[in-house]
Coordinates of C-alpha atoms in Angstrom, one line a residue:
Chain B
M17 CA -62.6 8.8 6.9
V18 CA -61.3 12.2 6.3
T19 CA -57.8 12.9 7.6
P20 CA -57.9 16.0 9.7
T21 CA -55.7 18.8 8.4
L22 CA -52.9 20.0 10.7
K23 CA -52.6 23.8 11.0
L24 CA -49.1 24.7 12.0
N25 CA -48.5 28.1 13.6
S26 CA -45.2 29.8 14.5
L27 CA -45.5 31.3 17.9
F28 CA -43.1 33.8 19.6
A29 CA -41.1 34.1 16.3
V30 CA -38.1 36.4 16.0
P31 CA -38.2 38.6 12.9
F32 CA -35.0 38.5 11.0
G33 CA -34.4 40.6 7.9
E34 CA -31.8 40.4 5.1
M35 CA -31.0 43.0 2.4
R36 CA -28.3 43.3 -0.1
L37 CA -26.8 46.5 -1.6
V38 CA -26.3 45.9 -5.3
P39 CA -23.8 47.0 -6.6
C40 CA -21.8 47.5 -3.4
E41 CA -18.2 47.5 -4.7
R42 CA -17.6 51.2 -5.1
L43 CA -19.3 52.2 -1.8
N44 CA -17.5 49.4 0.1
Q45 CA -14.1 50.5 -1.2
E46 CA -14.7 54.1 -0.2
L47 CA -15.9 53.0 3.2
E48 CA -13.0 50.6 3.8
S49 CA -10.5 53.3 2.8
L50 CA -12.1 55.8 5.1
F51 CA -12.3 53.4 8.0
L52 CA -8.8 52.3 7.7
R53 CA -7.6 55.9 7.7
R54 CA -9.5 56.5 10.9
E55 CA -8.5 53.4 12.8
S56 CA -6.9 55.6 15.4
A57 CA -7.3 56.7 19.0
E58 CA -9.2 59.8 17.9
Y59 CA -12.0 57.7 16.5
K60 CA -11.9 54.7 18.8
N61 CA -14.8 54.1 21.2
P62 CA -13.6 55.5 24.5
T63 CA -16.1 53.6 26.6
P64 CA -16.5 50.1 25.2
S65 CA -19.3 48.2 26.9
H66 CA -17.3 44.9 26.8
I67 CA -13.7 44.0 27.3
A68 CA -12.0 45.5 24.3
Q69 CA -10.0 43.2 22.1
E70 CA -7.1 44.8 20.5
E71 CA -7.6 42.7 17.3
T72 CA -11.0 44.3 16.8
F73 CA -11.1 48.1 16.4
E74 CA -14.4 49.6 17.5
S75 CA -15.2 53.2 16.5
R76 CA -17.2 55.7 18.3
F77 CA -21.0 55.3 18.0
N78 CA -21.5 58.5 15.9
L79 CA -20.6 57.1 12.5
F80 CA -23.8 58.3 10.8
R81 CA -23.0 61.9 11.8
W82 CA -19.9 61.8 9.7
P83 CA -20.5 64.1 6.7
E84 CA -18.6 62.0 4.1
A85 CA -20.7 61.1 1.1
C86 CA -20.0 57.4 1.4
V87 CA -21.1 57.3 5.0
Q88 CA -24.3 59.2 4.2
E89 CA -25.0 56.8 1.3
L90 CA -24.6 53.8 3.7
C91 CA -26.7 55.6 6.3
N92 CA -29.6 56.0 3.8
F93 CA -29.4 52.4 2.8
M94 CA -29.2 51.0 6.3
L95 CA -31.8 53.2 8.0
N96 CA -34.2 52.9 5.1
A97 CA -33.9 49.1 5.4
V98 CA -34.6 49.3 9.1
A99 CA -37.6 51.4 8.5
Q100 CA -38.8 48.9 5.9
M101 CA -38.2 46.1 8.5
V102 CA -40.4 48.0 11.0
I103 CA -43.2 48.4 8.4
E104 CA -43.0 44.7 7.4
T105 CA -43.2 43.5 11.0
T106 CA -45.5 46.0 12.8
S107 CA -48.8 47.7 12.2
L108 CA -47.0 51.0 11.4
K109 CA -47.0 52.5 8.0
G110 CA -44.4 54.7 6.4
E111 CA -46.3 57.9 7.3
D112 CA -46.4 56.7 10.9
I113 CA -42.7 56.2 11.0
A114 CA -42.2 59.6 9.4
Q115 CA -43.8 61.1 12.5
L116 CA -41.3 59.4 14.9
K117 CA -37.9 60.5 15.8
F118 CA -35.6 57.9 14.4
Q119 CA -32.4 57.6 16.4
N120 CA -29.4 55.5 16.1
H121 CA -26.0 54.6 17.4
T122 CA -23.8 53.4 14.6
W123 CA -20.2 52.3 14.5
F124 CA -17.7 50.2 12.5
H125 CA -15.6 47.2 13.5
I126 CA -12.3 46.2 11.9
S127 CA -11.2 42.8 12.9
R128 CA -7.8 41.2 12.3
Y129 CA -6.4 37.8 13.0
A130 CA -8.0 36.3 16.2
G131 CA -10.3 39.2 16.6
S132 CA -13.8 38.4 18.0
F133 CA -16.7 40.0 19.8
V134 CA -18.3 38.4 22.8
A135 CA -22.0 37.5 22.9
H136 CA -24.1 40.6 23.7
N137 CA -27.4 42.3 23.0
H138 CA -28.3 46.0 22.9
P139 CA -30.3 47.4 25.8
L140 CA -32.3 50.6 25.1
A141 CA -32.6 49.9 21.4
S142 CA -35.4 48.2 19.5
W143 CA -33.8 47.2 16.2
S144 CA -30.2 46.4 15.3
A145 CA -28.5 45.8 12.0
V146 CA -25.1 44.7 10.7
Y147 CA -23.8 45.6 7.2
C148 CA -20.7 43.9 5.8
V149 CA -18.2 46.1 4.1
R150 CA -15.5 43.5 3.8
A151 CA -16.0 39.8 4.5
G152 CA -12.3 39.0 5.0
E153 CA -10.4 36.0 3.9
S154 CA -12.2 32.6 4.1
V155 CA -10.0 30.0 5.9
P156 CA -10.9 26.5 4.9
Q157 CA -9.6 24.9 8.1
H158 CA -11.6 27.5 10.2
P159 CA -15.1 27.2 8.6
D160 CA -16.6 29.3 11.5
S161 CA -14.0 32.1 11.2
G162 CA -15.7 35.5 11.6
V163 CA -19.2 34.1 11.8
L164 CA -22.0 36.3 13.0
R165 CA -23.8 33.9 15.4
F166 CA -27.3 34.5 16.8
L167 CA -28.0 32.6 20.0
D168 CA -31.3 30.9 20.4
V169 CA -33.6 33.1 22.4
R170 CA -35.5 30.1 23.7
Q171 CA -32.9 29.5 26.4
G172 CA -33.4 26.2 28.0
A173 CA -35.7 24.9 25.3
N174 CA -33.1 22.3 24.4
A175 CA -32.7 21.0 27.9
Y176 CA -34.8 18.0 27.2
L177 CA -34.2 16.4 23.8
D178 CA -35.5 13.1 22.4
P179 CA -35.8 11.8 18.8
A180 CA -38.9 13.8 18.2
N181 CA -37.5 17.2 18.9
V182 CA -33.8 16.9 18.3
S183 CA -34.0 17.4 14.5
L184 CA -36.6 20.1 14.3
R185 CA -36.5 22.0 11.0
R186 CA -36.0 25.7 10.7
P187 CA -37.5 27.9 12.0
Y188 CA -38.1 25.5 14.9
A189 CA -34.6 24.1 15.2
L190 CA -33.1 24.4 18.7
A191 CA -29.8 25.8 17.6
P192 CA -28.0 29.1 16.9
V193 CA -28.3 30.7 13.5
E194 CA -25.0 31.6 11.9
F195 CA -24.2 34.0 9.1
K196 CA -21.0 34.2 7.1
L197 CA -21.6 37.7 5.9
E198 CA -20.7 38.7 2.4
A199 CA -19.8 42.2 1.2
G200 CA -23.0 44.2 0.7
Q201 CA -25.1 42.0 2.8
M202 CA -27.1 43.4 5.8
V203 CA -29.0 41.6 8.5
M204 CA -31.6 43.1 10.8
F205 CA -32.9 41.8 14.0
P206 CA -34.5 42.8 17.3
S207 CA -31.9 44.3 19.6
Y208 CA -32.7 41.8 22.4
V209 CA -31.3 38.9 20.5
F210 CA -27.8 37.9 21.8
H211 CA -25.2 37.6 19.1
E212 CA -21.5 37.3 18.8
V213 CA -18.7 37.3 16.2
T214 CA -16.5 34.3 16.4
P215 CA -12.7 34.6 16.1
F216 CA -11.7 35.7 12.7
Y217 CA -8.7 33.8 11.4
G218 CA -8.2 35.5 8.0
S219 CA -4.9 37.2 7.2
D220 CA -6.6 40.4 6.2
T221 CA -9.4 42.4 7.7
R222 CA -13.1 41.9 8.3
I223 CA -15.0 45.1 8.3
T224 CA -18.6 45.6 9.4
V225 CA -20.9 48.5 10.3
A226 CA -23.5 48.0 13.1
T227 CA -26.4 50.2 14.1
N228 CA -28.7 50.2 17.0
C229 CA -32.0 52.1 16.4
W230 CA -34.7 53.4 18.6
F231 CA -37.8 55.5 17.9
A232 CA -39.6 58.1 20.0
Chain S
M248 CA -36.1 57.5 64.0
I249 CA -33.7 55.0 62.6
A250 CA -35.0 53.2 59.6
A251 CA -34.2 49.5 59.5
P252 CA -32.0 48.6 56.5
P253 CA -33.9 46.8 53.8
I254 CA -33.7 43.1 53.5
V255 CA -32.4 42.2 50.0
L256 CA -32.6 38.6 48.8
P257 CA -31.1 37.0 45.7
L258 CA -34.0 35.3 43.8
F259 CA -33.7 32.8 41.0
A260 CA -30.0 32.5 41.5
T261 CA -27.8 30.2 39.4
P262 CA -25.3 28.2 41.4
L263 CA -21.6 28.0 40.6
G264 CA -19.6 25.7 42.8
I265 CA -15.8 25.7 42.9
V266 CA -14.2 22.5 44.3
T267 CA -10.5 22.1 45.0
V268 CA -9.4 18.6 44.2
P269 CA -7.0 17.1 46.7
K270 CA -3.5 16.1 45.6
A271 CA -4.1 17.7 42.2
E272 CA -0.4 18.5 42.0
D273 CA 0.3 14.8 41.8
L274 CA -2.7 13.9 39.5
N275 CA -2.3 16.7 36.9
P276 CA 1.1 15.7 35.5
Q277 CA -0.1 12.1 35.2
L278 CA -3.2 13.4 33.3
V279 CA -1.0 15.5 31.0
D280 CA 1.1 12.5 30.3
L281 CA -1.9 10.3 29.7
F282 CA -3.6 12.8 27.4
S283 CA -0.4 13.3 25.3
K284 CA -0.2 9.5 24.8
R285 CA -3.9 9.3 23.9
T286 CA -4.0 12.2 21.6
P287 CA -2.2 10.9 18.5
R288 CA -4.4 7.8 18.3
D289 CA -7.5 9.4 19.5
R290 CA -7.8 12.2 16.9
A291 CA -11.3 13.2 17.5
P292 CA -13.9 14.6 15.0
H293 CA -14.6 17.7 17.0
S294 CA -11.0 19.0 16.9
K295 CA -10.0 22.0 14.9
P296 CA -6.9 24.2 14.7
H297 CA -5.8 25.4 18.1
V298 CA -8.3 23.1 19.9
Y299 CA -8.2 19.4 20.5
R300 CA -11.3 17.7 21.8
S301 CA -11.3 14.1 22.7
H302 CA -14.1 11.6 22.4
D303 CA -16.5 11.7 25.4
D304 CA -15.5 8.3 26.8
L305 CA -12.9 9.6 29.2
F306 CA -14.7 8.1 32.2
D307 CA -14.5 4.7 30.6
W308 CA -10.7 4.7 30.3
P309 CA -9.0 2.0 32.4
E310 CA -5.8 4.0 33.1
Q311 CA -5.4 4.9 36.8
P312 CA -5.1 8.7 36.4
A313 CA -8.4 8.7 34.5
R314 CA -10.0 6.5 37.2
V315 CA -8.8 8.9 39.9
L316 CA -10.0 11.9 38.0
A317 CA -13.4 10.4 37.5
T318 CA -13.8 9.7 41.2
E319 CA -12.7 13.2 42.1
I320 CA -15.0 14.8 39.6
F321 CA -18.0 12.8 40.8
R322 CA -17.1 13.5 44.4
G323 CA -16.9 17.2 43.6
V324 CA -20.1 17.3 41.7
C325 CA -21.9 15.4 44.5
S326 CA -20.5 17.8 47.1
V327 CA -21.9 20.8 45.2
V328 CA -25.3 19.0 44.6
E329 CA -25.5 18.0 48.3
T330 CA -24.8 21.6 49.3
L331 CA -27.6 22.9 47.1
N332 CA -30.2 20.4 48.1
A333 CA -31.9 19.1 51.2
F334 CA -31.5 15.4 50.8
E335 CA -32.2 12.9 53.5
P336 CA -29.0 11.1 54.7
G337 CA -28.0 8.6 52.1
Q338 CA -30.5 9.8 49.5
L339 CA -27.9 11.2 47.1
R340 CA -25.9 8.0 47.2
S341 CA -29.0 6.1 46.2
F342 CA -29.0 7.9 42.8
N343 CA -27.3 6.4 39.8
I344 CA -24.7 8.8 38.3
E345 CA -24.6 9.0 34.5
A346 CA -21.8 11.0 33.0
R347 CA -19.8 11.7 29.9
G348 CA -16.3 13.2 30.1
W349 CA -13.8 14.5 27.6
F350 CA -10.7 16.6 27.6
K351 CA -9.8 19.6 25.6
I352 CA -6.5 21.2 24.9
V353 CA -6.7 24.8 23.9
E354 CA -3.7 26.5 22.4
Q355 CA -2.9 30.1 21.9
N356 CA -5.6 31.8 19.7
G357 CA -8.0 28.9 20.3
S358 CA -11.4 29.1 22.0
L359 CA -14.3 26.9 22.7
P360 CA -17.6 28.1 21.4
A361 CA -20.8 28.6 23.4
A362 CA -22.5 25.4 24.4
S363 CA -25.0 24.0 26.8
Y364 CA -25.9 20.3 27.4
P365 CA -29.3 18.9 26.8
L366 CA -30.5 16.0 28.9
T367 CA -27.9 16.9 31.5
A368 CA -28.3 18.4 35.0
W369 CA -24.7 19.5 35.8
C370 CA -21.7 20.5 33.9
A371 CA -18.3 20.2 35.6
M372 CA -15.1 21.7 34.3
Y373 CA -11.8 20.6 35.8
C374 CA -8.6 22.4 35.0
V375 CA -5.5 20.2 34.5
A376 CA -3.2 22.9 33.3
A377 CA -3.3 26.6 32.5
P378 CA -0.8 29.1 31.2
E379 CA 0.0 32.1 33.3
P380 CA -2.7 34.7 33.1
S381 CA -2.1 37.4 30.5
A382 CA -1.1 40.7 32.1
T383 CA -3.0 42.7 29.5
R384 CA -5.8 40.4 28.4
Q385 CA -8.0 39.8 31.4
D386 CA -10.5 37.5 29.7
S387 CA -7.8 35.3 28.1
G388 CA -9.0 31.7 28.4
V389 CA -11.6 32.3 31.0
L390 CA -14.8 30.2 31.4
R391 CA -17.5 32.7 30.5
L392 CA -21.0 31.9 31.8
Y393 CA -23.6 33.7 29.8
E394 CA -26.1 36.1 31.2
S395 CA -29.5 34.3 31.2
R396 CA -31.8 36.8 32.8
L397 CA -34.3 38.3 30.3
G398 CA -34.9 41.7 31.8
I399 CA -31.7 43.4 30.9
M400 CA -33.0 45.2 27.8
F401 CA -34.0 48.3 29.8
Q402 CA -31.1 49.8 31.7
D403 CA -30.7 53.0 33.6
A404 CA -28.1 54.5 35.9
T405 CA -29.1 52.2 38.8
N406 CA -29.8 48.7 37.4
S407 CA -26.8 48.6 35.1
V408 CA -24.3 48.9 37.9
M409 CA -25.7 46.6 40.6
R410 CA -23.3 44.7 42.8
V411 CA -22.6 41.0 42.7
P412 CA -24.7 38.8 42.5
F413 CA -27.1 41.2 40.9
T414 CA -24.7 42.6 38.3
P415 CA -26.1 42.3 34.8
G416 CA -23.9 40.6 32.2
H417 CA -21.8 37.5 31.8
R418 CA -19.7 36.1 34.6
T419 CA -16.3 34.6 34.3
W420 CA -14.2 32.1 36.2
R421 CA -10.5 31.7 35.5
P422 CA -9.5 28.0 35.3
V423 CA -7.0 27.2 38.0
P424 CA -5.1 23.8 37.9
G425 CA -6.7 21.5 40.5
Q426 CA -10.0 23.3 40.6
L427 CA -13.3 22.1 39.5
A428 CA -16.2 24.4 38.5
V429 CA -19.7 23.0 38.7
F430 CA -22.8 24.7 37.3
P431 CA -26.1 23.8 35.7
A432 CA -25.6 22.2 32.3
S433 CA -28.4 24.3 30.8
L434 CA -26.3 27.4 31.3
T435 CA -24.7 28.6 28.1
H436 CA -20.9 28.9 28.5
E437 CA -17.7 29.2 26.5
I438 CA -14.0 29.3 26.9
A439 CA -12.8 32.7 25.7
L440 CA -10.0 33.0 23.3
L441 CA -6.7 32.1 24.8
R442 CA -4.2 34.9 24.3
S443 CA -1.3 33.5 26.3
A444 CA 1.3 31.2 25.0
G445 CA 1.0 27.7 26.4
K446 CA -1.8 25.2 26.7
L447 CA -5.1 25.3 28.6
I448 CA -6.1 21.7 29.4
L449 CA -9.6 21.1 30.7
V450 CA -11.7 18.1 31.4
T451 CA -15.5 18.6 30.9
A452 CA -18.1 16.3 32.4
R453 CA -21.8 16.3 31.8
V454 CA -23.5 14.6 34.7
R455 CA -27.0 13.6 35.7
F456 CA -28.5 11.6 38.5
V457 CA -31.2 9.0 38.1
A458 CA -33.3 8.2 41.1
P459 CA -34.4 4.6 41.8
G460 CA -37.4 3.9 39.5
Q461 CA -37.1 7.3 37.7
Q462 CA -38.3 7.3 34.1
G463 CA -38.2 9.8 31.3
V464 CA -34.5 10.4 31.2
G465 CA -33.7 10.3 27.5
R466 CA -30.6 8.6 26.0
W467 CA -27.5 10.6 25.3

């Protein structure tokens, strides 16, 4: 008897991209220095969409309009990566994307001790990305300090568990996905995915740049 | 001609019940005392800096305050469940209650991460003690119930500012000593970072009801 072959398909999958800037040290140092100098009321987001936490500074959303060379270098890296993500996951080609108006809101976060950001997604955007400028201190007794956590979009899928679905392997596991970002690392994901930053317990700073992109 | 006002109905609503437990001012100090005695010998694996979380056998404890608490939590959950359903008289009492309970002590700069409970119908959260609300940090130590509607990705000037209960976004409830919040256990929720000095002491119960002869309820 021939054993039938199982064909396993992934349905309703969420595309998730990672990219690393190598080397990143010089650029990150320039960005960190610039951001810390501009951690002020003038550059602070005046209309935060969530309850602002004083331990986490959020800049205005116009970061990629800053003319500084380090910002424009990061802009090129991040937006090119997002465009590549679109090419990898859609039927669009590079020349198609070139015909579109590629828009973004981009900002930076500086988190200090006990800084966090509540779970949220980004309406009116299609792709989002987070780049890590500075990971911040790792605290052994707080292994989930400053983690970027993506909530499972299959809400309620874990309501009934038994031994046959409780230990599903990735990408089927019914659990959040967590990233302890490293300097130079960037993650990209659809803007509808809820995500949060857990409280950061380092004694220094955690610095990230986030962008929301949409095309017309 | 006078146009009749439109009829607007909330559809697919999520219930949140708030129950005030009687004589909580007597019960809560006894619970604080009991928890403080239990904590040193009960050091639980899920605890971490700023947050102590006990084992989930609280409803099996023999001490009188724990027995009273269990009774009141079950009574509160049943009152919410009865309000939400259309049971025949005595029907709810025919169900067997299954529950797990544990207590949590959240200190300043502590929080409880987002969670939901599989194989559970209702989550109940009872507040034993809470610090004074922070004057400047309005979300300090609140129970945050996550937005679960899927259509919020497109927003315009009208659907982003709708009134309660249609408002998009998370909802919060500030724990008040003596009050019990009851909501579906499938709803993702968290305790936001506690900014105030002092301790937030909460008891969480996951509860489900098994009807006579019902099958298919998996083991916890």
